[in-house]
Short mmCIF file of C-alpha atoms in Angstrom, two decimals:
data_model
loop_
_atom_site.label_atom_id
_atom_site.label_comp_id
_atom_site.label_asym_id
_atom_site.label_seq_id
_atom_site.Cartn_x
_atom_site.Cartn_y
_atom_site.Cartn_z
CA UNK F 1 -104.03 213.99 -41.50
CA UNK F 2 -100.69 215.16 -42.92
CA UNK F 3 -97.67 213.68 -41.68
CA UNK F 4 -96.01 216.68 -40.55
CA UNK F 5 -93.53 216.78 -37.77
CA UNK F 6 -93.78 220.65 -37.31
CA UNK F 7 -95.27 223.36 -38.54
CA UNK F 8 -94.85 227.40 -37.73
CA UNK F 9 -96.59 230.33 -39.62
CA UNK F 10 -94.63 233.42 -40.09
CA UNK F 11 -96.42 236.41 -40.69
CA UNK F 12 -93.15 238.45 -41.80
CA UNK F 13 -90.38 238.03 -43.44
CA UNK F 14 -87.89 238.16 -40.96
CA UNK F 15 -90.11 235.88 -38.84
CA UNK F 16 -89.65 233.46 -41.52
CA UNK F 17 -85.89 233.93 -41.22
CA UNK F 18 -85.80 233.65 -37.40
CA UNK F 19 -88.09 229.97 -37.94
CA UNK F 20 -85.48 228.61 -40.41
CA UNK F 21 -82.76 229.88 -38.62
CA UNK F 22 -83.36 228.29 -35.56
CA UNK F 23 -85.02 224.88 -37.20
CA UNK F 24 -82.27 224.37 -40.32
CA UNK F 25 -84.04 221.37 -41.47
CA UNK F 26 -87.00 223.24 -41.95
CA UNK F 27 -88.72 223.60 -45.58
CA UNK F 28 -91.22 226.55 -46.27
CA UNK F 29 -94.59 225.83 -47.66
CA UNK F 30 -96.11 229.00 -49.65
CA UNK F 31 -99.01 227.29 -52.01
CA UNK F 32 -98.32 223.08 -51.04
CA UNK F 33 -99.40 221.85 -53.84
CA UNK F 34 -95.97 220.01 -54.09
CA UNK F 35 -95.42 219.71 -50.61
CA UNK F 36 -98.17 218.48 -49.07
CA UNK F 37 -98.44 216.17 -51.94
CA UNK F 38 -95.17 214.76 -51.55
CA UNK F 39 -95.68 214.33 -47.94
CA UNK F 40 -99.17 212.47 -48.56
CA UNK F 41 -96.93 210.40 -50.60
CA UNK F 42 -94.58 209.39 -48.06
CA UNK F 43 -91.47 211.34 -49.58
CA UNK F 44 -91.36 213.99 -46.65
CA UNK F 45 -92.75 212.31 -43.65
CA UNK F 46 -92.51 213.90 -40.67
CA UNK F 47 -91.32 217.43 -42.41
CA UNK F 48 -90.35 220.57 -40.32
CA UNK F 49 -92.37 223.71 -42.11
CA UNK F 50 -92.58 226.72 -42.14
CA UNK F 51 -95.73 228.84 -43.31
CA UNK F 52 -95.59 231.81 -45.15
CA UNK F 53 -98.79 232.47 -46.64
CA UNK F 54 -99.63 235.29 -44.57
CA UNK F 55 -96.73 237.47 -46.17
CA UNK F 56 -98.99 239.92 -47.50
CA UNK F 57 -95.56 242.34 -48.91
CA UNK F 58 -94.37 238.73 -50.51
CA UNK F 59 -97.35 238.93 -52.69
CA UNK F 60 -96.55 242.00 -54.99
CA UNK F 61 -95.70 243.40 -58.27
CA UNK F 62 -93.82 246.26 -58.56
CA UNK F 63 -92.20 248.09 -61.25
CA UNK F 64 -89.46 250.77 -60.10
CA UNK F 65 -88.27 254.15 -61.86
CA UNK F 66 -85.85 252.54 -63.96
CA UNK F 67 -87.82 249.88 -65.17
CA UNK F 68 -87.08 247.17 -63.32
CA UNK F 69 -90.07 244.45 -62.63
CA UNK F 70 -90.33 243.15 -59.15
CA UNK F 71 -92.57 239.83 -58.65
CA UNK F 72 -93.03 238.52 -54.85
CA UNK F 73 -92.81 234.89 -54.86
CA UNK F 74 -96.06 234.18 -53.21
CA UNK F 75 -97.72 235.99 -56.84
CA UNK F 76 -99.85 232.86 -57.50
CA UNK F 77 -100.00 231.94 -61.10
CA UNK F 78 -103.76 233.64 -61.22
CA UNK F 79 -102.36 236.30 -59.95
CA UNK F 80 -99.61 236.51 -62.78
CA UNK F 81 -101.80 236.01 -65.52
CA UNK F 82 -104.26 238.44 -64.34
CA UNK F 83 -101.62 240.90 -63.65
CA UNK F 84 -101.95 244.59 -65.03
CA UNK F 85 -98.27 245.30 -64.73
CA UNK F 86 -97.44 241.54 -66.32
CA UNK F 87 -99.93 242.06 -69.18
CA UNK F 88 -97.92 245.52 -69.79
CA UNK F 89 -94.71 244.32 -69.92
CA UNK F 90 -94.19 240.79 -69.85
CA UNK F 91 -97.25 238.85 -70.99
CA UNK F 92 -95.34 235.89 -71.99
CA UNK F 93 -94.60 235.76 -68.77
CA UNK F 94 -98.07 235.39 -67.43
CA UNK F 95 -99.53 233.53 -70.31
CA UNK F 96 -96.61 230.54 -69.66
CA UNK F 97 -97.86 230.81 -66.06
CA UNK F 98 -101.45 230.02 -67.36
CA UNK F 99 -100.22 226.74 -68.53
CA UNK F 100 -99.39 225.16 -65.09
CA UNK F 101 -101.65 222.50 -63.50
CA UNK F 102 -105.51 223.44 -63.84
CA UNK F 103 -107.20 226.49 -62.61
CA UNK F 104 -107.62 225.64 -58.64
CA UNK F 105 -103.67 224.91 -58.87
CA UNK F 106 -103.03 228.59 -60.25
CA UNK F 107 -105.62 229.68 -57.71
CA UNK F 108 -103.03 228.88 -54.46
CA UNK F 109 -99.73 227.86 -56.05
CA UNK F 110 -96.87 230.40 -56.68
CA UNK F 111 -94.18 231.53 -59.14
CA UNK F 112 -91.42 231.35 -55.84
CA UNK F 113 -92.47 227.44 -55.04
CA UNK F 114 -92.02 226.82 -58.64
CA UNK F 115 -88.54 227.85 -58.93
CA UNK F 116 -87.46 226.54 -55.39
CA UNK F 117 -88.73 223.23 -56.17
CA UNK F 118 -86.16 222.81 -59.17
CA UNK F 119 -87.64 221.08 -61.84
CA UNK F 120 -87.08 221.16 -65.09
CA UNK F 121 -90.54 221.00 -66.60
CA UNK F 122 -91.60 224.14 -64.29
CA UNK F 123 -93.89 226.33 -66.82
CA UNK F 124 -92.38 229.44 -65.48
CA UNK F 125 -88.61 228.84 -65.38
CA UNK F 126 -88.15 228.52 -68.91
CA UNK F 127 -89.31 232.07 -69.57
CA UNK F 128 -87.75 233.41 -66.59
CA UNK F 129 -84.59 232.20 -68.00
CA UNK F 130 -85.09 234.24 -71.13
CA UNK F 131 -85.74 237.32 -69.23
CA UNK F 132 -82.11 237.03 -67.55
CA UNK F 133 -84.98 237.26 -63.87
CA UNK F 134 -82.20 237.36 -60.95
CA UNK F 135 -83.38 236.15 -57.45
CA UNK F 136 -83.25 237.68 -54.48
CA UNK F 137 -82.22 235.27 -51.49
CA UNK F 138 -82.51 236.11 -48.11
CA UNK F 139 -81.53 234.40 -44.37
CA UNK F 140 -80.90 235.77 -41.15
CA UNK F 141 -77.63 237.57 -41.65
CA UNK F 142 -77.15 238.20 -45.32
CA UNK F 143 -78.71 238.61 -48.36
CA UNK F 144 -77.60 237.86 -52.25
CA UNK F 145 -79.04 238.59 -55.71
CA UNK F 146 -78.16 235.81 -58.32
CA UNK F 147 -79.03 235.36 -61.69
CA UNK F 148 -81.68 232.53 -62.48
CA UNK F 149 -79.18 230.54 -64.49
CA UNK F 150 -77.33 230.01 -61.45
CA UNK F 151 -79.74 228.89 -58.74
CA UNK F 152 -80.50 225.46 -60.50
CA UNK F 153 -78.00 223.15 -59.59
CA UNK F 154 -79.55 219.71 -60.89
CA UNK F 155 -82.95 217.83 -61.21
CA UNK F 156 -84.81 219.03 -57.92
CA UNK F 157 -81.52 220.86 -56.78
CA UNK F 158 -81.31 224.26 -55.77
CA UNK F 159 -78.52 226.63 -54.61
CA UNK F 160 -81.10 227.26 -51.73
CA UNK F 161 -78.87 227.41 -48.85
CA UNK F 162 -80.19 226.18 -44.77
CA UNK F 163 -82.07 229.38 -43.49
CA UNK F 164 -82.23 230.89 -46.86
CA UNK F 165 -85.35 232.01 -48.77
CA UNK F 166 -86.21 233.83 -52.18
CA UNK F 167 -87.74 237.02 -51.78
CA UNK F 168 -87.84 238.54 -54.86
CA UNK F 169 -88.08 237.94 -58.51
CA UNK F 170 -86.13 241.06 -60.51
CA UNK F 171 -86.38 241.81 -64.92
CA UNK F 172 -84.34 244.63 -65.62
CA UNK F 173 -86.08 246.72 -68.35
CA UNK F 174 -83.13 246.03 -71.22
CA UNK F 175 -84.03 242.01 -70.58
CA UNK F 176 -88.04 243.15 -71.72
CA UNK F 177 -88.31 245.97 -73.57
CA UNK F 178 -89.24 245.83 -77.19
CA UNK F 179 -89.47 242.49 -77.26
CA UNK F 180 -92.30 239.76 -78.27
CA UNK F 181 -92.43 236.32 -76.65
CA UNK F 182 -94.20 232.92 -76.23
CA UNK F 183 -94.19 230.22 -74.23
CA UNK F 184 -95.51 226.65 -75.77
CA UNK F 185 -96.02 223.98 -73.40
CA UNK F 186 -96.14 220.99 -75.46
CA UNK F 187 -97.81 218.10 -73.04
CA UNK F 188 -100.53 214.81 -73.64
CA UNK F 189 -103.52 216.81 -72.03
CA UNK F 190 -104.48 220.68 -72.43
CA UNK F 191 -104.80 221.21 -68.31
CA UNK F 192 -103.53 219.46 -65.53
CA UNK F 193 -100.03 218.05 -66.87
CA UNK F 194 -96.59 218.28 -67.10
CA UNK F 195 -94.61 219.59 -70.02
CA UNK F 196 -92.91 217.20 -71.84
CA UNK F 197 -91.09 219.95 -73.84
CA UNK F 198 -91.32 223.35 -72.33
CA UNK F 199 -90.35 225.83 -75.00
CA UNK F 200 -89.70 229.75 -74.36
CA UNK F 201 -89.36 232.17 -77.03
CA UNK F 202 -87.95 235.99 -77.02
CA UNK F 203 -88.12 237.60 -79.82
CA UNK F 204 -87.00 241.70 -81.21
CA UNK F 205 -87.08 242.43 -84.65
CA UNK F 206 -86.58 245.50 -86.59
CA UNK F 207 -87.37 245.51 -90.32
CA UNK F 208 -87.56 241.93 -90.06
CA UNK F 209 -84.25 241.73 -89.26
CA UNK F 210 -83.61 239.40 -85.42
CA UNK F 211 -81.90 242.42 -82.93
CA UNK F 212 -82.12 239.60 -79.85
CA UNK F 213 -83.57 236.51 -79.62
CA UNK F 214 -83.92 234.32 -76.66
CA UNK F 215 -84.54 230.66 -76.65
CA UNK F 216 -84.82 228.55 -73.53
CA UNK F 217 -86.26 224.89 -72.77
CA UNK F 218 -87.25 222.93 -69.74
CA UNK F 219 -87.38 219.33 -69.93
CA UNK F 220 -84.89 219.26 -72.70
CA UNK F 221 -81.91 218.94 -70.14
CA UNK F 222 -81.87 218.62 -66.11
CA UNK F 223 -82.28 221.90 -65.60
CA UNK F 224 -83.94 224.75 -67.60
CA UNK F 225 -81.51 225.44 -70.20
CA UNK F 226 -80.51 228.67 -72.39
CA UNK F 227 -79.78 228.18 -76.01
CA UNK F 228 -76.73 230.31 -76.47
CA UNK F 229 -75.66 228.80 -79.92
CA UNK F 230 -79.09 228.99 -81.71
CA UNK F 231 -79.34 232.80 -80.15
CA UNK F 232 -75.98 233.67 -81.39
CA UNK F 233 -76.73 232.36 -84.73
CA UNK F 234 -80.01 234.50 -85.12
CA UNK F 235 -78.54 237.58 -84.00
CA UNK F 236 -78.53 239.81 -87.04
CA UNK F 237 -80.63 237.68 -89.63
CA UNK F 238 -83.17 238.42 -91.63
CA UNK F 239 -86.14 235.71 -90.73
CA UNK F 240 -87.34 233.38 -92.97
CA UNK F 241 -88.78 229.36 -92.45
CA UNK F 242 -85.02 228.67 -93.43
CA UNK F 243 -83.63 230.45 -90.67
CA UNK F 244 -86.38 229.71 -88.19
CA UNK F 245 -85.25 226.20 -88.78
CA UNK F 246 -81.98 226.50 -88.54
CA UNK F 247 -82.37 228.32 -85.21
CA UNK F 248 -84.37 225.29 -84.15
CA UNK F 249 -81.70 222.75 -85.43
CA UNK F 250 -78.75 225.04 -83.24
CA UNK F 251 -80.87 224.16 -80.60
CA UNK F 252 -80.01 220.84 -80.30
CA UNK F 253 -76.47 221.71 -79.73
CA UNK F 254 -77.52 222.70 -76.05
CA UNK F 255 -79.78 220.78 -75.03
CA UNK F 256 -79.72 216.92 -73.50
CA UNK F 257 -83.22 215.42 -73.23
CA UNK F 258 -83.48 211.88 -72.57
CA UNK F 259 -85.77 209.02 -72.51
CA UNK F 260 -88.85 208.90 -69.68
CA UNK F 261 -92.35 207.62 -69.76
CA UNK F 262 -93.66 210.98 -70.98
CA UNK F 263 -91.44 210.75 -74.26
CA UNK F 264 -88.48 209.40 -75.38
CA UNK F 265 -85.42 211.50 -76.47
CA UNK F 266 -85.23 211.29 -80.15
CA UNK F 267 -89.50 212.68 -79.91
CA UNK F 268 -87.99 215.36 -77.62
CA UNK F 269 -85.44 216.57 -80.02
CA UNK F 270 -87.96 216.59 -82.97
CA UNK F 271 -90.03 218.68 -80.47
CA UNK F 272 -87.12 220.86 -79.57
CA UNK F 273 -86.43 222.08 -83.62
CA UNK F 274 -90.40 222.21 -84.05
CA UNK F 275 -91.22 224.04 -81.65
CA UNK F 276 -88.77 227.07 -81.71
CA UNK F 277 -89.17 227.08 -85.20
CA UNK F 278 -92.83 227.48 -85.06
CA UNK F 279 -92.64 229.87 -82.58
CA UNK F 280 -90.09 232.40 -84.60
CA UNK F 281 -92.36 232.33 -87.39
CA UNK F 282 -95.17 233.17 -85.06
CA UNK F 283 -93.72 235.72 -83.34
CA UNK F 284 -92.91 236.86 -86.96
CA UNK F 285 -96.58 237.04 -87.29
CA UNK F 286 -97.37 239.00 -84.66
CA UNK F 287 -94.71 241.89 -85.77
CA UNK F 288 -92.09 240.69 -82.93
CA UNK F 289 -92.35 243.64 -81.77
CA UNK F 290 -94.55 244.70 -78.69
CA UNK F 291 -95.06 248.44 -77.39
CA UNK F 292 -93.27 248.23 -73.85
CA UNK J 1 -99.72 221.11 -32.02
CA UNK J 2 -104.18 222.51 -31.98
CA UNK J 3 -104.88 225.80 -33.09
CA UNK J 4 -107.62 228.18 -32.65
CA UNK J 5 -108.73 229.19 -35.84
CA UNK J 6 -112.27 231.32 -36.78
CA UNK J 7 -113.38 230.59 -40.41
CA UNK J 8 -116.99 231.68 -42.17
CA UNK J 9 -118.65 228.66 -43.35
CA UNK J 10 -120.78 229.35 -45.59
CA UNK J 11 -122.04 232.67 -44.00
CA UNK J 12 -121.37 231.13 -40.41
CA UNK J 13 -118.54 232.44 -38.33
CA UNK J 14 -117.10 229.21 -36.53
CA UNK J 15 -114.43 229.14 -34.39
CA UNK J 16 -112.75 226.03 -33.40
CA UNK J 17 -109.28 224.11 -32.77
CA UNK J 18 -107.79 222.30 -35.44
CA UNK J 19 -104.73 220.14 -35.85
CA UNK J 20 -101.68 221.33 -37.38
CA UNK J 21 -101.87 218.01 -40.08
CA UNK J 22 -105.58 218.57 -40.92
CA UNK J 23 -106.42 219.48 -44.56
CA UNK J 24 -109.16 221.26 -44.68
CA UNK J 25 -111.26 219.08 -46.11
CA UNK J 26 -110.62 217.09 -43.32
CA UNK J 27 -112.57 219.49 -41.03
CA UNK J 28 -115.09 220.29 -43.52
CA UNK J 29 -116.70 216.82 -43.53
CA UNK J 30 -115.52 215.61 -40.00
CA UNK J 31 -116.70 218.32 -38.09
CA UNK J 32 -119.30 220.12 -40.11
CA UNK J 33 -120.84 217.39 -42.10
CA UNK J 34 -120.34 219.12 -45.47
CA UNK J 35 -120.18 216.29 -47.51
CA UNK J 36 -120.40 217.77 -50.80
CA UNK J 37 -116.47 218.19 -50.52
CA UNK J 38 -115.23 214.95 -51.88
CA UNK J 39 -112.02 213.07 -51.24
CA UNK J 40 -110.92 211.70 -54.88
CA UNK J 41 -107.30 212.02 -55.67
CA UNK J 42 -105.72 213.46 -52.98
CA UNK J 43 -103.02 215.28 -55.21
CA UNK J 44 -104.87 218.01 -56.59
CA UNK J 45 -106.17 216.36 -59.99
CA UNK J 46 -109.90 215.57 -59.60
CA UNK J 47 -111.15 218.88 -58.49
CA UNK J 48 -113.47 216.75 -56.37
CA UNK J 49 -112.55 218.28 -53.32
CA UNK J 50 -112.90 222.34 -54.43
CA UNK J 51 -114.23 224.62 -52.21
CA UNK J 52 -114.64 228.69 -52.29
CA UNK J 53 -112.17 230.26 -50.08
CA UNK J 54 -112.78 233.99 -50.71
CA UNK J 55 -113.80 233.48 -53.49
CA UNK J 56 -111.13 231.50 -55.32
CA UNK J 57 -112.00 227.94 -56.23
CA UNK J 58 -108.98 225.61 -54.61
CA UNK J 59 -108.80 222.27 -53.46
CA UNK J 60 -109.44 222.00 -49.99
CA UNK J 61 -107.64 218.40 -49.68
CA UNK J 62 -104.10 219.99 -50.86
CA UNK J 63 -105.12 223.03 -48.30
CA UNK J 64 -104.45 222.85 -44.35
CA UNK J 65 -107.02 223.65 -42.39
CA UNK J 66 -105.32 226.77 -40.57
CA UNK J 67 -104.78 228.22 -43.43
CA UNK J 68 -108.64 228.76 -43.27
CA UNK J 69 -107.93 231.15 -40.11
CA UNK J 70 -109.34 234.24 -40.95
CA UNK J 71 -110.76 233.06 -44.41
CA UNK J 72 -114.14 232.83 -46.18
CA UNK J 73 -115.00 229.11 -47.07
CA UNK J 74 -117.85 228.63 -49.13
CA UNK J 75 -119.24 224.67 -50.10
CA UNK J 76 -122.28 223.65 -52.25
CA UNK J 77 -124.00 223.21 -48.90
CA UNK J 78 -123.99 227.15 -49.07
CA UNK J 79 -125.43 227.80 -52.63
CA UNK J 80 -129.33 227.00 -52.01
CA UNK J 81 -131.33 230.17 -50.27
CA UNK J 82 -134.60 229.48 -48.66
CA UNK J 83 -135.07 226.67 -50.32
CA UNK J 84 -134.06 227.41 -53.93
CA UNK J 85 -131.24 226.05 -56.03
CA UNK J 86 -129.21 228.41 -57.12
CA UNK J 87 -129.17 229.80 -60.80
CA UNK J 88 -125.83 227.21 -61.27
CA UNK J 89 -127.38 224.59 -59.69
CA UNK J 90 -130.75 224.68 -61.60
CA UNK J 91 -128.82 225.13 -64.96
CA UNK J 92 -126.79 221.67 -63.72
CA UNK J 93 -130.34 220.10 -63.24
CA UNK J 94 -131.76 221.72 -66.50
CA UNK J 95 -129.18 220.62 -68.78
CA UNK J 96 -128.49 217.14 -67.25
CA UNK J 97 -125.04 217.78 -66.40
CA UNK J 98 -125.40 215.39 -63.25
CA UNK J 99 -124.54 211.37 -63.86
CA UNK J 100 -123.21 209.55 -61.02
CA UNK J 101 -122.74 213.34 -58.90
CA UNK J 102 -119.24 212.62 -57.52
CA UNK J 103 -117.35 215.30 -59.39
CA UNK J 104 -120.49 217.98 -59.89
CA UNK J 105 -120.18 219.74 -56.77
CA UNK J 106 -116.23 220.51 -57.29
CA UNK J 107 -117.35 221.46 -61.20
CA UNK J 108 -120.26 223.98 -59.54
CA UNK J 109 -117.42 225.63 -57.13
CA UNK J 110 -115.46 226.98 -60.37
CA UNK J 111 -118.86 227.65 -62.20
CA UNK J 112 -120.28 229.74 -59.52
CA UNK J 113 -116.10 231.41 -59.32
CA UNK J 114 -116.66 232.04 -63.16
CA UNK J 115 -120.42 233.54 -62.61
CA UNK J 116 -119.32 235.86 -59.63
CA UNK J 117 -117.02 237.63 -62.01
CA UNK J 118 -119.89 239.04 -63.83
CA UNK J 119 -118.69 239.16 -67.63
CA UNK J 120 -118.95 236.89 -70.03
CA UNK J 121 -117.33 233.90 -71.26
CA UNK J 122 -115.98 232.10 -74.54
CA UNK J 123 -116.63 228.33 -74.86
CA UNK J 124 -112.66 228.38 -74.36
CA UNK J 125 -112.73 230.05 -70.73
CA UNK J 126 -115.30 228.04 -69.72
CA UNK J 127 -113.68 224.70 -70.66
CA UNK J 128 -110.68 225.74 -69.63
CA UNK J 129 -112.29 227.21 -65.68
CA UNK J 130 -113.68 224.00 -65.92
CA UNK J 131 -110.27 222.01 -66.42
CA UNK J 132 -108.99 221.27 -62.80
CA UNK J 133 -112.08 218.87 -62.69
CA UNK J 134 -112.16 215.10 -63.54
CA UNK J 135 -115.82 213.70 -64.36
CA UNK J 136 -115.70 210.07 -65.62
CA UNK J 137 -119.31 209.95 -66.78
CA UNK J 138 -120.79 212.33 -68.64
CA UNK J 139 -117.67 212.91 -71.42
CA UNK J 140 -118.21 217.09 -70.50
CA UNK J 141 -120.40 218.03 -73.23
CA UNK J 142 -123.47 218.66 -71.09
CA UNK J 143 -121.68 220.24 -67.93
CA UNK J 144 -119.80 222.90 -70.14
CA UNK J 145 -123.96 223.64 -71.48
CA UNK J 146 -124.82 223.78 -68.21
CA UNK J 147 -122.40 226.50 -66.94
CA UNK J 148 -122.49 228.30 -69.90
CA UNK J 149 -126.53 228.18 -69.34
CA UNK J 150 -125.47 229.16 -65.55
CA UNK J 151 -123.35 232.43 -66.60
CA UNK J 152 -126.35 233.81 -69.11
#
């Protein structure tokens, strides 16, 4: 038995609202596979929730007339990778998904809970990063759209506010079109771990010369983190290994990994430069370039 | 706070009150005696604890029990028809994929997910289907055979 204080199941969206609205120290549960585990732990004992599995409209992917891509948060990260509309346009996307936990884990758990939750070593906040994906928050009386960058505040911290809850993923067409990407997840076992680098790759080249790159990290600072200095460098060069590492090497200028069981902080950085580097060349490989 | 929930059990409609806190593994052994869904973990590592729900393989002991309102839930309990084993299960016997037996019947829930989508598989998929499951015995080798043998 779970050592839950309260729970209520909302069947719509505004029910949702109306639960945390009236119970502010209420937490939603979509998947649980962090929740419940952290209650079983003892971190959350006695924890107000609110259910909102049965929010069938939460659970789709849309793409509009101009091109924007729409991902409920309940899409569990099956459901991403398996995705007709994700394969299209953003496979990266789905194939970082694929990395999380182990396949009964992608089976219930969901791209929303693994944003909300705020870690750094999430598998899908490092690409969502690159794709500039804003979020759409909801509570009772308002709503807000924010970009990504912006809603992680620290390790575990989110700029979820009391009665607020993400309803919508959004990637504008200009943040995926024409461009190639990979996610590498770089972690002790093949299933059922946690990243100790995290390393997202966006990639559009024309005549093998970079248009836009995108370069983003989790676990290499306490938050996902962009790499503005290595992506202003490649802007406009022609790639070769030199460049590819010297992208990697600007990427040390903004990150700030440290030391933890998983690896220490000097292995991290080494990962860091390897890592992107590998990846340009890579993408490279693979033309950079991707009909969408 | 009980709630009255109505789940199929392996092809049994069953409707009954559960607690709030109860995982649904919880009910599944408790109150139906299914004890092919094992406790291991309890953080959603072992696989030990898998069950079908429509279909999906997912760990019932990370999964509360009303969720299961409405739902298919499908155990190993389910899998044998009059009598036979079913084509997983033999291929598990055939191949001597079974050791000690506390991980096989979470490993033959994401077999028989990977069999009921009807296409085939690399060695690659099937290792990596078979991932969310812990066995400390046999090393892998032969259970991999085994569901590969299954999905022929």
């Amino acid at each position: 038995m779970y050592d839950i204080g309260k729970y209520q199941e909302a069947t719509t969206v505004e029910e949702a609202l109306r639960y945390l609205h009236d119970d502010p120290g209420s937490r939603i549960i979509a998947g649980g596979t962090d929740i419940l585990i952290n209650v079983r732990e003892g971190k959350d004992m006695g924890v107000h929730l609110v259910g909102i599995q049965r929010i069938n409209p939460l659970r789709k992917i849309i793409v509009n007339r101009e091109g924007t891509l729409s991902i409920g948060p309940l899409v569990t990260f099956t459901e991403l990778e398996e995705n007709e509309l994700i394969n299209k346009y953003v496979s990266y996307l789905g194939q970082a998904g694929g990395t999380m936990g182990g396949p009964q884990l992608r089976n219930i758990a969901t791209i929303g809970g693994n944003i909300c939750n705020g870690a750094t070593s999430a598998d899908s906040a490092s690409m969502l990063f690159c794709l500039n994906a804003r979020l759409h928050l909801r509570t009772k009386e308002s709503e807000r759209t924010i970009p990504i960058q912006d809603f992680y505040l620290g390790p575990g911290k989110v700029d979820l506010k009391s009665g607020e809850m993400l309803t919508e993923i959004l990637i504008d067409r200009i943040d995926y079109q024409g461009f190639a990407g990979k996610y590498t997840k770089f972690s002790q076992r093949k299933a059922l771990d946690i990243a100790t680098i995290g390393c997202s790759l966006m990639l559009k080249i024309r005549k093998n010369i970079i248009e836009d790159l995108r370069l983003a990290y989790g676990v290499a600072a306490p938050t996902p983190v962009r790499c503005c200095n290595a992506e202003q460098y490649a802007v406009g060069k022609m790639v070769t290994l030199e460049v590819a590492k010297t992208i990697g090497m600007k990427a040390l200028e903004d990150v700030s990994p440290r030391d933890s069981w998983r690896g220490s902080k000097a292995y991290r950085e080494q990962l860091i430069q390897e890592l992107a580097q590998r990846a340009v060349m890579e993408l490279l490989d693979q033309g950079g370039k991707k009909d969408a | 706070m009980l709630r009255k929930i109505t789940m199929t059990i392996n092809g049994e409609k069953r409707t009954l009150e559960v607690d709030d806190r109860e995982s649904l593994l919880e009910v599944l052994r408790e109150r139906f005696s299914l004890f092919s869904v094992k406790q291991g973990c309890s953080v959603g590592e072992c696989g030990a604890c898998a069950v079908l729900i429509d279909g999906l393989s997912i760990n019932s002991c990370i999964y509360l029990a009303v969720w299961a309102d409405g739902r298919e839930i499908r155990t190993v309990e389910g899998f044998e028809q009059d009598g036979k084993l079913s084509v997983m299960q033999q291929a598990f016997v055939d191949e001597g994929a079974v050791q000690c037996g506390f991980c096989i019947p979470g490993f033959l829930i994401s077999a028989t997910e990977l069999m009921e989508k009807k296409r085939s598989f690399s060695r690659e998929e099937v290792r990596r289907a078979l991932s969310g499951h812990l066995c400390r015995c046999t090393g892998y080798q032969k259970i991999v055979e085994a569901t590969e043998k299954g999905l022929k």
